[in-house]
CSV table of C-alpha atoms in Angstrom, one decimal:
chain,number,residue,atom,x,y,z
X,28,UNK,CA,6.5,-16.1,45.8
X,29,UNK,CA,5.1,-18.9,43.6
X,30,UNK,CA,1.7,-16.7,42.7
X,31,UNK,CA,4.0,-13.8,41.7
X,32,UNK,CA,6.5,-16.6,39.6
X,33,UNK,CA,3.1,-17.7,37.5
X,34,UNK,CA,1.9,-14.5,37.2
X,35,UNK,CA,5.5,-12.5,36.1
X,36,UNK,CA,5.1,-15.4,33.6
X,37,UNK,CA,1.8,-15.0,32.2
X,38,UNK,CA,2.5,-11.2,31.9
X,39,UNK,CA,5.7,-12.4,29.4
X,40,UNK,CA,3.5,-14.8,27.7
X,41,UNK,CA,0.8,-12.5,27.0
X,42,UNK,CA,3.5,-9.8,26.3
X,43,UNK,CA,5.2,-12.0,24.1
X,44,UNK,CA,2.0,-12.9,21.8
X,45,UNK,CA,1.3,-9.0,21.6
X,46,UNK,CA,4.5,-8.4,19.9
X,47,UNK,CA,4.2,-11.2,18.3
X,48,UNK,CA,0.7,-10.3,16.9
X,49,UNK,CA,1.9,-6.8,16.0
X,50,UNK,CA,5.3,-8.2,14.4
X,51,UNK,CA,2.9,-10.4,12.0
X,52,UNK,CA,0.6,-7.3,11.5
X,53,UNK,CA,3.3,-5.3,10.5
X,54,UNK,CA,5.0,-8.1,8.2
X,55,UNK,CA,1.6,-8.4,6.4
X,56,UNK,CA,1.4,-4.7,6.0
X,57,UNK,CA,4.4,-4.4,4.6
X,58,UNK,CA,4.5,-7.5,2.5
X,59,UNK,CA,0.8,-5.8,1.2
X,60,UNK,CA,1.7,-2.4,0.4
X,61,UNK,CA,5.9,-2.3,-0.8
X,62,UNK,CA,6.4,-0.8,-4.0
X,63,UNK,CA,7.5,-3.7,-6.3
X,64,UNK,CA,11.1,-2.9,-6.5
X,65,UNK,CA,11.9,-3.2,-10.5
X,66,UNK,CA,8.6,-1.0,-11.0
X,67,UNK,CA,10.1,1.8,-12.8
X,68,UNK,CA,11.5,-0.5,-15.3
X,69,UNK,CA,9.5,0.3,-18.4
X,70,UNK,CA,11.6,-2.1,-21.1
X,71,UNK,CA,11.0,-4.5,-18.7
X,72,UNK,CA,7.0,-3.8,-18.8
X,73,UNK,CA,7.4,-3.1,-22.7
X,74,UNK,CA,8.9,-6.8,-23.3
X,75,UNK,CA,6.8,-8.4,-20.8
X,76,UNK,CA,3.1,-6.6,-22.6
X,77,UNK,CA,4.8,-7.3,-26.0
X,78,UNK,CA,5.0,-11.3,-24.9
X,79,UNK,CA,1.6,-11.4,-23.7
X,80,UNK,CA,-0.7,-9.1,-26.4
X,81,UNK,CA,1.5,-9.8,-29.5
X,82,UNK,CA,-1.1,-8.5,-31.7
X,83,UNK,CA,-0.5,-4.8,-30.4
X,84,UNK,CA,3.1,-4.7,-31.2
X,85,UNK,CA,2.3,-3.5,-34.6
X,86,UNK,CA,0.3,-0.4,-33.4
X,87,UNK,CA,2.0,0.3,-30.6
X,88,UNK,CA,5.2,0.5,-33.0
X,89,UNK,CA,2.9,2.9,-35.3
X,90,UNK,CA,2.3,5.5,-32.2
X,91,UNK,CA,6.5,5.6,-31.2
X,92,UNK,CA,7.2,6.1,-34.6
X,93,UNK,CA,4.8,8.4,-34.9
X,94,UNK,CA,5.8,9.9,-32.0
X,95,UNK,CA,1.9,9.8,-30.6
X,96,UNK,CA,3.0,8.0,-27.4
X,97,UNK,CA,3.6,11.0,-24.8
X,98,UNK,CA,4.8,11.5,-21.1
X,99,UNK,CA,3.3,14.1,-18.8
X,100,UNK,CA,3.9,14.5,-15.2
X,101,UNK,CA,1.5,16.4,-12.5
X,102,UNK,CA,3.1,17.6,-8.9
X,103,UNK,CA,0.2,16.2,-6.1
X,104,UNK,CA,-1.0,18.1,-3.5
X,105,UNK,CA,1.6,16.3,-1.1
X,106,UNK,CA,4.2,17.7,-3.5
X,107,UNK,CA,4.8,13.9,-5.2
X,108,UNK,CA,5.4,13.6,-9.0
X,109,UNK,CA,2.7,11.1,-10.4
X,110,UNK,CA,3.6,10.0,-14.0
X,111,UNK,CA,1.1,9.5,-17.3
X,112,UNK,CA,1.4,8.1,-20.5
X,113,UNK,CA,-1.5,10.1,-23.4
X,114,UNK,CA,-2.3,9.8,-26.6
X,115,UNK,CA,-4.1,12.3,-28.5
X,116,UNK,CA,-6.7,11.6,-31.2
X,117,UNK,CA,-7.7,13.6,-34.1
X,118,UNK,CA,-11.3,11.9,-34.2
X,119,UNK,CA,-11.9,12.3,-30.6
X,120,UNK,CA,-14.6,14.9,-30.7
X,121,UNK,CA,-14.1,15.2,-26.8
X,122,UNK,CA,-14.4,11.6,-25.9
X,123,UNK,CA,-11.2,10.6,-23.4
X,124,UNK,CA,-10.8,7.1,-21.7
X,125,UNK,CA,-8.9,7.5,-18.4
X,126,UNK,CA,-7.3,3.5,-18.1
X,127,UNK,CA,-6.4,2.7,-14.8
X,128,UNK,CA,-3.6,-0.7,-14.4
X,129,UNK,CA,-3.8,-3.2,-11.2
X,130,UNK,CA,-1.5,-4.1,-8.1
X,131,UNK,CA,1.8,-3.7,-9.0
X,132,UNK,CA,1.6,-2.7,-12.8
X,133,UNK,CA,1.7,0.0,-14.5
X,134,UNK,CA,0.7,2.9,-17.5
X,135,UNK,CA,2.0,0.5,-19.6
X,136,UNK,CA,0.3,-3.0,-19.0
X,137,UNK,CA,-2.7,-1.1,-19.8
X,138,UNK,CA,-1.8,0.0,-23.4
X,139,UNK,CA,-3.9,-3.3,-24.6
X,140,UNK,CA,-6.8,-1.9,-24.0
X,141,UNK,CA,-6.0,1.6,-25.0
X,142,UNK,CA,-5.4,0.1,-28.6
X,143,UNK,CA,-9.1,-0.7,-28.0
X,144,UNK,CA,-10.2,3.0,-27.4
X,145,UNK,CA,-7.3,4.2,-30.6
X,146,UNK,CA,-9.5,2.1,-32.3
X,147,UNK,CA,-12.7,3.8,-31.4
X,148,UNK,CA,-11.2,7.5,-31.6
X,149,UNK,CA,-10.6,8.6,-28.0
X,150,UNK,CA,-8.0,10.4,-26.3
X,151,UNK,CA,-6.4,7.8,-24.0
X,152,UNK,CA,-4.7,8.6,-20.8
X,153,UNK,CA,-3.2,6.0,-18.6
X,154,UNK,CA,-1.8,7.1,-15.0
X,155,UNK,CA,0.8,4.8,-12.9
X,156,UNK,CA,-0.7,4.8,-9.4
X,157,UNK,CA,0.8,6.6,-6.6
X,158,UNK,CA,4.5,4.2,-5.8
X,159,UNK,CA,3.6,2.7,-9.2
X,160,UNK,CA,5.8,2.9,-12.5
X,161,UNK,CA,7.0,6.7,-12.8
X,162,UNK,CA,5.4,8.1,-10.6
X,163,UNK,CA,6.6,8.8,-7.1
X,164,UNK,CA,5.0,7.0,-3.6
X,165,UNK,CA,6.1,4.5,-1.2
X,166,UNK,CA,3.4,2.7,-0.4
X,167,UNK,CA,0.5,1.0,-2.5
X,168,UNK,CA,-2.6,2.7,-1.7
X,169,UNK,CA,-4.8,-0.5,-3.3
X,170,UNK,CA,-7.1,2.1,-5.0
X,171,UNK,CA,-8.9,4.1,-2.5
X,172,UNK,CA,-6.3,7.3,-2.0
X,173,UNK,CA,-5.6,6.9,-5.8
X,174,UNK,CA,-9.6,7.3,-6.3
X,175,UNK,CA,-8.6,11.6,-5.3
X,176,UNK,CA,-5.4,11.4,-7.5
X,177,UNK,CA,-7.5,9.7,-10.7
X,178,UNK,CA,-9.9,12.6,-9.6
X,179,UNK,CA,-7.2,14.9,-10.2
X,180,UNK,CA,-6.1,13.6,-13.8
X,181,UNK,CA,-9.8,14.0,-14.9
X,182,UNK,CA,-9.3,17.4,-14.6
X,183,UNK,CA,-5.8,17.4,-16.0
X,184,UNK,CA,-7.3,15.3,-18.9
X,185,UNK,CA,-10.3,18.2,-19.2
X,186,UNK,CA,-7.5,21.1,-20.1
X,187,UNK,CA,-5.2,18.3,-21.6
X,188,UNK,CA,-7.6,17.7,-24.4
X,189,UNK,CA,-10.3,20.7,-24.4
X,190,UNK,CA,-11.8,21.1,-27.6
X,191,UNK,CA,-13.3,24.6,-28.3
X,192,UNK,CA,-16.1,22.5,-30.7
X,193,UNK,CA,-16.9,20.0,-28.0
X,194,UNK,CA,-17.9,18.8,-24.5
X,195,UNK,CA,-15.8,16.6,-22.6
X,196,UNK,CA,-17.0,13.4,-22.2
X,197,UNK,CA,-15.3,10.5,-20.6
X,198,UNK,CA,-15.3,6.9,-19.9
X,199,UNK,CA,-13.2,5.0,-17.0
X,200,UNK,CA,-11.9,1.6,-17.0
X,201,UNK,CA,-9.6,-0.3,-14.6
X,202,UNK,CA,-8.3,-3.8,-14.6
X,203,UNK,CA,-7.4,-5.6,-11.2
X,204,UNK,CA,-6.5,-3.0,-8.5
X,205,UNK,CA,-7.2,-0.5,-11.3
X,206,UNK,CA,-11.1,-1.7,-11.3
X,207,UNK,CA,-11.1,-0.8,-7.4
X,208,UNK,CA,-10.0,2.4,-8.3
X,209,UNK,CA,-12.5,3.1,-10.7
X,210,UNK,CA,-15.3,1.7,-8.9
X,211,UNK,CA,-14.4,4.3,-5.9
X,212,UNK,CA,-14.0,7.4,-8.1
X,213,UNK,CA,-17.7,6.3,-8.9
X,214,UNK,CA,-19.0,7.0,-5.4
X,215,UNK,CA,-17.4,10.5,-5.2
X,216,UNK,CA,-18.5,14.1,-6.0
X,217,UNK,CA,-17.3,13.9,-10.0
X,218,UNK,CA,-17.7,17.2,-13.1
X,219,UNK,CA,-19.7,16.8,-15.7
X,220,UNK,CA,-19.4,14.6,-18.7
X,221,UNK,CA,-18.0,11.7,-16.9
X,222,UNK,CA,-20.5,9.1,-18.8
X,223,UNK,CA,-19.8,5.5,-17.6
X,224,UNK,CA,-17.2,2.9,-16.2
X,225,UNK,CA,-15.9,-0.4,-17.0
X,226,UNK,CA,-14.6,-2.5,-14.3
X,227,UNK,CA,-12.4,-5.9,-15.1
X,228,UNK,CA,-11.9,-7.5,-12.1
X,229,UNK,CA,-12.5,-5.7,-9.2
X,230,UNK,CA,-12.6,-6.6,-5.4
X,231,UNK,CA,-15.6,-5.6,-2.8
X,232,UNK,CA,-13.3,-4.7,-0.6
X,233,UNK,CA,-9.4,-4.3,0.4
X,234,UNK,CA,-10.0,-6.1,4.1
X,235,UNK,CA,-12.3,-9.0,1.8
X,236,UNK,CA,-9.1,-9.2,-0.7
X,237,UNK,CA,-6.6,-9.2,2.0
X,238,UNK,CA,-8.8,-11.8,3.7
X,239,UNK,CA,-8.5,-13.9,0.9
X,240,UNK,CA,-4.5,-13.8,0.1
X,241,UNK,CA,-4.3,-14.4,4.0
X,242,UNK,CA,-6.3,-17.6,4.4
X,243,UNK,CA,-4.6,-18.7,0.9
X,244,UNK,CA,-1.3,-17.9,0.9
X,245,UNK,CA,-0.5,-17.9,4.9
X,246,UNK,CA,-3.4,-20.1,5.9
X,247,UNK,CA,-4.3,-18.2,8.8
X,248,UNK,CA,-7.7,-16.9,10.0
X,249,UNK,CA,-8.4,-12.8,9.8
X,250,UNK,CA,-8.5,-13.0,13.6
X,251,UNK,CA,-5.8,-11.4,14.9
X,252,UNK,CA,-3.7,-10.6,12.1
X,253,UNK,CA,-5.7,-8.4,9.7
X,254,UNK,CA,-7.1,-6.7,12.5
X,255,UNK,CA,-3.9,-5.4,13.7
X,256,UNK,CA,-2.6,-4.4,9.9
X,257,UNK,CA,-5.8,-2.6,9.4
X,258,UNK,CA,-5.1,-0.6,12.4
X,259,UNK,CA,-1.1,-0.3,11.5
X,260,UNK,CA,-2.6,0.7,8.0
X,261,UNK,CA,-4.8,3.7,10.1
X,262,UNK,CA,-1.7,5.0,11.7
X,263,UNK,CA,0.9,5.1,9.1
X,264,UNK,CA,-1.1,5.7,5.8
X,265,UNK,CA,-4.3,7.1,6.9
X,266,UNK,CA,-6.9,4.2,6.1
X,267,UNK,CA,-8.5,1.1,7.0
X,268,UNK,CA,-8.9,-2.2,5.0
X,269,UNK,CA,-12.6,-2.0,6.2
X,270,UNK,CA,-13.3,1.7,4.7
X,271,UNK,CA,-11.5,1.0,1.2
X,272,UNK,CA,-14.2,-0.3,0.0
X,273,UNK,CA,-15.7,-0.1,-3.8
X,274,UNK,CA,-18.8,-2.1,-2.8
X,275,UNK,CA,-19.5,0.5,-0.5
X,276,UNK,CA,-18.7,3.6,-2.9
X,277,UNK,CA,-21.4,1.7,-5.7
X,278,UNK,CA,-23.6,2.1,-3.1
X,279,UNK,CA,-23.8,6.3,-3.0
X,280,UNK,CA,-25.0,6.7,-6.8
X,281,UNK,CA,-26.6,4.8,-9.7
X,282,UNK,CA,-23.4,4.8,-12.7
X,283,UNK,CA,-23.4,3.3,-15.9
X,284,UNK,CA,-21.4,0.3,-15.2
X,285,UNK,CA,-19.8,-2.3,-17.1
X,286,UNK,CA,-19.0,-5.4,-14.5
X,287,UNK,CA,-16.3,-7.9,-16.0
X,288,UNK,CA,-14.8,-10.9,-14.2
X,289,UNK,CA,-13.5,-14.2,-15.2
X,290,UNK,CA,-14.7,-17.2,-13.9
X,291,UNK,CA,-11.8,-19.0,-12.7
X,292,UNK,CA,-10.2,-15.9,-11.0
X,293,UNK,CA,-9.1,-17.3,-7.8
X,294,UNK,CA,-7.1,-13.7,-6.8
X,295,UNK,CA,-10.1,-11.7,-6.6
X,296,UNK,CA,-12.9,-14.6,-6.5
X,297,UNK,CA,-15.0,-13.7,-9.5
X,298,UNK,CA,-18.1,-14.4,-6.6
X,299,UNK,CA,-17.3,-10.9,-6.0
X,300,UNK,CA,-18.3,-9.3,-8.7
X,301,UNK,CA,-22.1,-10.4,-7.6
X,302,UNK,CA,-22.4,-8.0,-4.8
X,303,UNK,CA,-20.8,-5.6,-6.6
X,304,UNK,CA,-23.6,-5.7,-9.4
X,305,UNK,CA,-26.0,-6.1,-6.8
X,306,UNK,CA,-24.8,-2.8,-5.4
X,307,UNK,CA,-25.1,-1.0,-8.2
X,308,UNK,CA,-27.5,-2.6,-11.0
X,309,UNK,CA,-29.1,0.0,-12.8
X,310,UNK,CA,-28.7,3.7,-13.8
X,311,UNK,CA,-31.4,6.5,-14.8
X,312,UNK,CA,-31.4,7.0,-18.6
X,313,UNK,CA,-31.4,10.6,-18.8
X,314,UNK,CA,-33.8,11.0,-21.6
X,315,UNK,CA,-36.9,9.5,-20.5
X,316,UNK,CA,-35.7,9.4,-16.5
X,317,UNK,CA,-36.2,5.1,-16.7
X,318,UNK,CA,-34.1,2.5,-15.1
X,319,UNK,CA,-31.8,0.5,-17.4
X,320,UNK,CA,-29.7,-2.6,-16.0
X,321,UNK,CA,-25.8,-2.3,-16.1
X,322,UNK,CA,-24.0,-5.0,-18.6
X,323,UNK,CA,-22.1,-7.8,-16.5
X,324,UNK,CA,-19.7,-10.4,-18.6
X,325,UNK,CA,-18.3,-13.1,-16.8
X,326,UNK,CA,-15.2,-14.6,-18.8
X,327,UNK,CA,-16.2,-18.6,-19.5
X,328,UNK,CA,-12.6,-19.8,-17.9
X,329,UNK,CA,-10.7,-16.7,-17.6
X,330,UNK,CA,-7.8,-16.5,-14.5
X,331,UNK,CA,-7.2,-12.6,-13.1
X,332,UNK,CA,-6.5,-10.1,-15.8
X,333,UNK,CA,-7.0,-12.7,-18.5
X,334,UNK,CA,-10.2,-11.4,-19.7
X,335,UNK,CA,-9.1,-9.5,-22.7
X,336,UNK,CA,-6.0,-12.1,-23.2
X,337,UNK,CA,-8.5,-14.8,-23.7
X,338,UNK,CA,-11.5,-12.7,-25.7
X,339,UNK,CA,-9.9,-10.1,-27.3
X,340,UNK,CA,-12.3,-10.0,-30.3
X,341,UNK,CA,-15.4,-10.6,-27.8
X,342,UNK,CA,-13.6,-8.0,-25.5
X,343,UNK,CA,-13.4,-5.0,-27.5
X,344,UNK,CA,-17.0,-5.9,-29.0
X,345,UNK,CA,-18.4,-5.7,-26.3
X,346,UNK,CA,-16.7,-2.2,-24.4
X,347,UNK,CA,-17.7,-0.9,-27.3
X,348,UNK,CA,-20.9,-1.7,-27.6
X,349,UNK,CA,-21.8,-0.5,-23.9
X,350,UNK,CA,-19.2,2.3,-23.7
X,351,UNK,CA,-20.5,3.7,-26.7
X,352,UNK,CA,-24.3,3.5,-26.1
X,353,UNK,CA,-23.1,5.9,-23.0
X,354,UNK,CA,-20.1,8.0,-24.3
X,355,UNK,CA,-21.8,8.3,-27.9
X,356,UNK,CA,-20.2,7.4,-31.0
């Protein structure tokens, strides 16, 4: 009677940590991947990017007054309405930048930058991630199902501004989130005239970022806990942490990369933006079939995101100097 006592008990005490394992797997997974709740509140974003990048309120009053600043809307394959903001540009001569925003932003925290491409004459198109800003989604996808949904908008971006005198040609940059994106678009099967990307930020990998945010914000080992949301993550969304990985896209083909990262970053560690160069360090030049190394920046003193806050002059001198050596002028 007293064997079947101790072992009824260790059956509830193991039964009892399962749940409890799977209760703080499930937390975490949701806690990760919830759509921010005020994320469809564009004055909000408006006020908050006006705050921060003061210098861009000028042109950014120039394109509503103009009228330049434009909505479009494209129905996914899962029947979802994902949202854009575009710009069109009379100088473009085919050149687009596709500018992809981080966790929990949107189109609009990435207008910055696109003042940067206005100022080069490209077509800019900025997408809200899937259960980001406009568009419709309810869970954060941390860029590796939005790589097939940026995908998409190349192609929407290819009819949106075909030119009948010139070839597309394209350059990608994401910030944050938005850099993981980018990174994994790199490693898929893309059209022509997609010439190079610019990444600000990135992570290696979503089960490396969630890793980090575990130890630093729950202080608690990856053992059991990520283990269990990476598998919770399989069953309800379709992915792992462990497959979401840009590192591991860099590593199917040689891109034209531009790796940015500041230095004090301690969201996504700027040490990871060393294996990501490693991955991926050089291209072929196309005209004489050589190796050239990629351009990598790291921000002297720059927290997540802050890069082009902090260096806005250095910033834009030098995307342009590496995204037009690839793009063209």
């Amino acid at each position: 009677m007293k064997k079947k006592k101790i072992a009824y008990i260790s059956v509830a005490v193991v039964a009892a940590l399962v749940l409890l394992t799977f209760g703080a797997g499930w937390f975490m997974l949701d806690y990760a991947l919830k759509p921010d709740e005020g994320r469809r509140d564009t004055t909000a974003f408006y006020k908050q990017m006006r705050q921060e990048y003061p210098w861009t309120t000028p042109w950014l009053d120039s394109l509503k007054h103009a009228g330049a600043l434009r909505d479009t809307f494209i129905t996914t394959l899962d029947g979802e309405r994902h949202h854009a903001i575009f710009v069109r540009n009379p100088r473009s001569m085919g050149r687009t930048a596709i500018l992809v925003h981080g966790y929990k932003d949107c189109s609009i925290r990435m207008l910055p930058i696109a003042s940067i491409y206005e100022r080069m004459g490209y077509n800019i198109l900025l997408p809200d991630l899937h259960a980001h800003g406009l568009s419709d989604g309810n869970d954060i996808q941390m860029g590796w199902k939005d790589r097939k949904d940026i995908i998409r908008w190349i192609y929407v971006a290819r009819g949106m501004f075909r030119s009948t005198k010139y070839q597309p040609r394209m350059v990608l940059h994401g910030v944050s989130m938005g850099a993981a994106t980018v990174m994994n678009v790199s490693g898929e099967n893309l059209p022509d005239g997609i010439c190079c990307f610019v990444e600000d930020c990135g992570f290696t990998s979503v089960w490396d970022e969630f890793s980090r945010q575990l130890g630093d914000q729950f202080h608690l080992p990856d053992f059991p806990v990520l283990h269990v949301a990476s598998l919770l993550c399989k069953l309800r969304y379709g992915w792992t942490f462990g497959e979401a990985s840009p590192l591991s896209q860099l590593g199917k083909q040689h891109t034209p990369m531009f790796y940015i990262h500041g230095t004090s970053d301690d969201y996504v560690p700027s040490a990871m933006v060393l294996p990501l160069y490693n991955m991926n360090p050089a291209y072929e030049n196309k005209a004489d079939k050589t190796l050239r190394y990629n351009d990598i920046w790291l921000t002297p003193g720059c927290a997540h995101a802050k890069s082009y806050h902090d260096y806005p002059y250095e910033y834009e001198r030098k995307v342009r100097n590496f995204v037009s050596k690839h793009v063209g002028m």
